Amino acid sequence: MEPIDLAHEDWQLATHHYQQGDIPGAEKLCREILSELPAHVGAMHLLGVICGRTGRLAEAVQTLQRAAQLEPSSSDILTHMSFALAQSGAHARALTGFIKVREINPASVDAIAMIGSLSLQLGRYGEAAEALSEAADLRPRTAEMQMLKGHAMLRIGRLQDAESSLRRALELKPGLVEASALLSECLVSARKYDEAEQLCREHLAEDPRFCAQLIRLYEATGSHESAMKAARENVESASPTGVAIRLVARAEAQTGDLIGATQLIQTSLPRLAHDTIDMAGAMFDLAHLQFRAGNHAAALTTATQARSALAPQGKPKFARSKHYLRMLERLAPWPPQSDMPQWCAKASSDAESCSAIVGVMGARSEILVNALRRSASLPLTDGHSTLIGLGGEIPGHRLGSDAYPAMIAALDDHTAAEVRRSYLAQIRDESGTRCIDTHEHNIEHLPALARVIPGFRAVVVVRDPFDALAEAMLEATVPDESALVLTSIADMAAGILGQFRILENTMRIPGLSLLIVDADRLAASPESEFSRTIEFLTGAPPDSAAVKDAANLVRESQQSRLPAGAAAHFTSEFAPIRALLESIDIDRIGTR
C-alpha cells in the first residue's frame, strides 16, 4: 500500500480517536502522519485543533496557519485558526481571519458572531453592533448572543435597544451575571434609577461592576454620602473598581491629603490591570495629583502612559484623552514671543500650502460652519483652505475623536506639519473645501490649535450664557425637586465661566487671530454679522452677493429649541446663578 493511502487510513483513524475522546491517541497519529507527509492538510488541521483544545495556543496558531496557507479556501481551517488567535489574545488578527471566513461562507453564524464579539473587544462599536444584531437575529434563543448585542448597543448609546436585548438575554438565562451587570449600567445611563438600584443591590456581592454602577447612581442623584460609603467599602474589598478608587482618592485630595490620595491610586493600579479603561482613568487622576504636588515631570509621564494604554482600545475611549491635552497645556512651555516668527516660518515651510485655517467654535456654531461650507463664492471654498467646525456638525464628516490622537501626537513634538497631515485630514466635500468636525469637543481646543498651527484664525460664536444654560437644563430631563438640578446648574455655570476664561487666555496667544460673534446678533442680523466674519477671514470687504447668500443659509439653518418663557423661569428660580453668569462681560473679551 502506498504511503499516501496509509496516511489517509491513519488520518481517518485519528479522526475517529478524536471523536471518541481519545485526544492523546489522535495527536500521536497526526504527528506520525506529518512525519511521513509534512504537507498533509487534514492531519495538520486536526493537530492544530487538538493543540488549541489542550491549551497549547502558540503551537495551535502556528500549525493552523500552515494548514491555511496550503488550503486558503477552507473556511473550517480559517475558523479554527481564528479561534486560536482570539484565545491567544491576537484579537485584531483573529478579526481579520473571521472576516475572510465570512467572505468564503457568508452564512457562517459563528463568523458573524465572532466578528461582532471581536469588534466589541477592539472598541469598534458600530461594526460590533451591526454584526451582533445580525447574529442575534440568526440565533434569537441564545442568551449570550442577545447579551453581546445589548453590550454593543449600550456602547453606541442606543439605550432602548440595549435594554431590550439585555432583558431578553436574562429571560433566556436568568443567572447570566454579565447581562445583569450590563443592564445595571444601561439603567443608570437611562436614568431609571430605582430599578437600577434594586438590580445592583440584588447582585452586589457577585461582581464589582454592580458596586461601580451603584456609585454612579448615587453620584447622579446627589447622594454623595451614600456614594462615598459604597466607594470606601469597595476599595477595601478584594476586587476594587476604578470608579470607587478614584472617588475615594478625590475625597482625600479635597481634604488636602495629596500623599494619601496618590498612594491609594498607585497601590491600586495593579488591581485594575484587568480593565484598561478603569486603569487609564485612575492614571489620569494620578497625573493630576502629581501635578498639584508640583511633580510636573512625573505628571506628564503618567498622563502619557495613560494615553498609550488607551491607544489599542479604539475611537470611543479617546474622549478621555482630553485630560492628557489639558496636562500638556499646563506643562509644556509656549514658544517665547520673540521666537514666534522663526518658529512659525519653520513650521510653515514643513507643511502643506494652505491659504487659511479657520476654526468656528462655540454655541450653535454649526449654523456658521455650514453657511461657510456651502457658500461657493467665498475664498474658503478654493480647495486650499481648511475649515474646522469645533462644536458644529458638518454632514458626512464627523471625525470626532478619530483625529484627536493625531493632534495629541503632534503636540508632543510641537510639529505643525503633523497636524496638517493627520489632524487636518484631506477630506473634501462637494465644494472642494477640507472640512473637519470634532463635534465631541469644545473651545478648550483653542489654545492647543493656536499653538501648533501658525496663522490660525478662530471664529467663536457665543450666546447669552444664561439662555444656553436654561436650554441645557430643559434637555437634561431631571426631576424638578431633585438636588441634581442645583448641582448640575452649578457645574454648568462653572463650565460656561471656564469657557469664557479660555477665550480671555487665548486672546493673549501670539500669532492667533480671534473673532467673537454674538449668536443672537447672528440670528437677528445675519447680513451684518456675516459681512464682519467674511472680512475677518479673507482680509477683504466681502462681495454683497456672497454675504446675501451666506445670510440666507444662516436663516435656513436657524432653529430655536428654547421654549418661550424658559429663560424667565430659570431667572426667577435660580437668581444666584443668574447673577453669577451675568458677571461675564462678553464685550470686555472683545474682538481682535
PDB file of C-alpha atoms in Angstrom, residues 1 27 31 34 66 80 87 95 195 208 239 302-304 319 354 400 453 455 483 518 528:
ATOM      1  CA  MET A   1       0.000   0.000   0.000  1.00  0.00           C
ATOM      2  CA  GLU A  27      -2.467  13.526  18.389  1.00  0.00           C
ATOM      3  CA  ARG A  31       2.244  13.541  14.285  1.00  0.00           C
ATOM      4  CA  LEU A  34       3.090  14.569   9.378  1.00  0.00           C
ATOM      5  CA  ARG A  66       0.455  26.403   7.871  1.00  0.00           C
ATOM      6  CA  HIS A  80     -10.207  27.149  13.869  1.00  0.00           C
ATOM      7  CA  GLN A  87      -7.863  32.719  22.508  1.00  0.00           C
ATOM      8  CA  LEU A  95     -10.975  39.516  13.394  1.00  0.00           C
ATOM      9  CA  GLU A 195     -34.826  49.847  39.074  1.00  0.00           C
ATOM     10  CA  PRO A 208     -17.684  44.577  41.448  1.00  0.00           C
ATOM     11  CA  SER A 239     -11.995  43.441  43.746  1.00  0.00           C
ATOM     12  CA  THR A 302       1.848  59.259  33.897  1.00  0.00           C
ATOM     13  CA  ALA A 303      -0.549  61.052  31.546  1.00  0.00           C
ATOM     14  CA  THR A 304       1.432  59.832  28.542  1.00  0.00           C
ATOM     15  CA  ALA A 319     -12.616  61.136  24.674  1.00  0.00           C
ATOM     16  CA  CYS A 354      -2.759  76.402   2.997  1.00  0.00           C
ATOM     17  CA  GLY A 400     -14.760  63.342  16.265  1.00  0.00           C
ATOM     18  CA  ILE A 453      -0.874  75.950  13.706  1.00  0.00           C
ATOM     19  CA  GLY A 455      -1.572  81.844  11.475  1.00  0.00           C
ATOM     20  CA  ALA A 483     -30.874  68.019  44.220  1.00  0.00           C
ATOM     21  CA  ASP A 518     -22.701  87.016  19.128  1.00  0.00           C
ATOM     22  CA  SER A 528     -24.186  92.398   9.252  1.00  0.00           C
TER      23      SER A 528
END
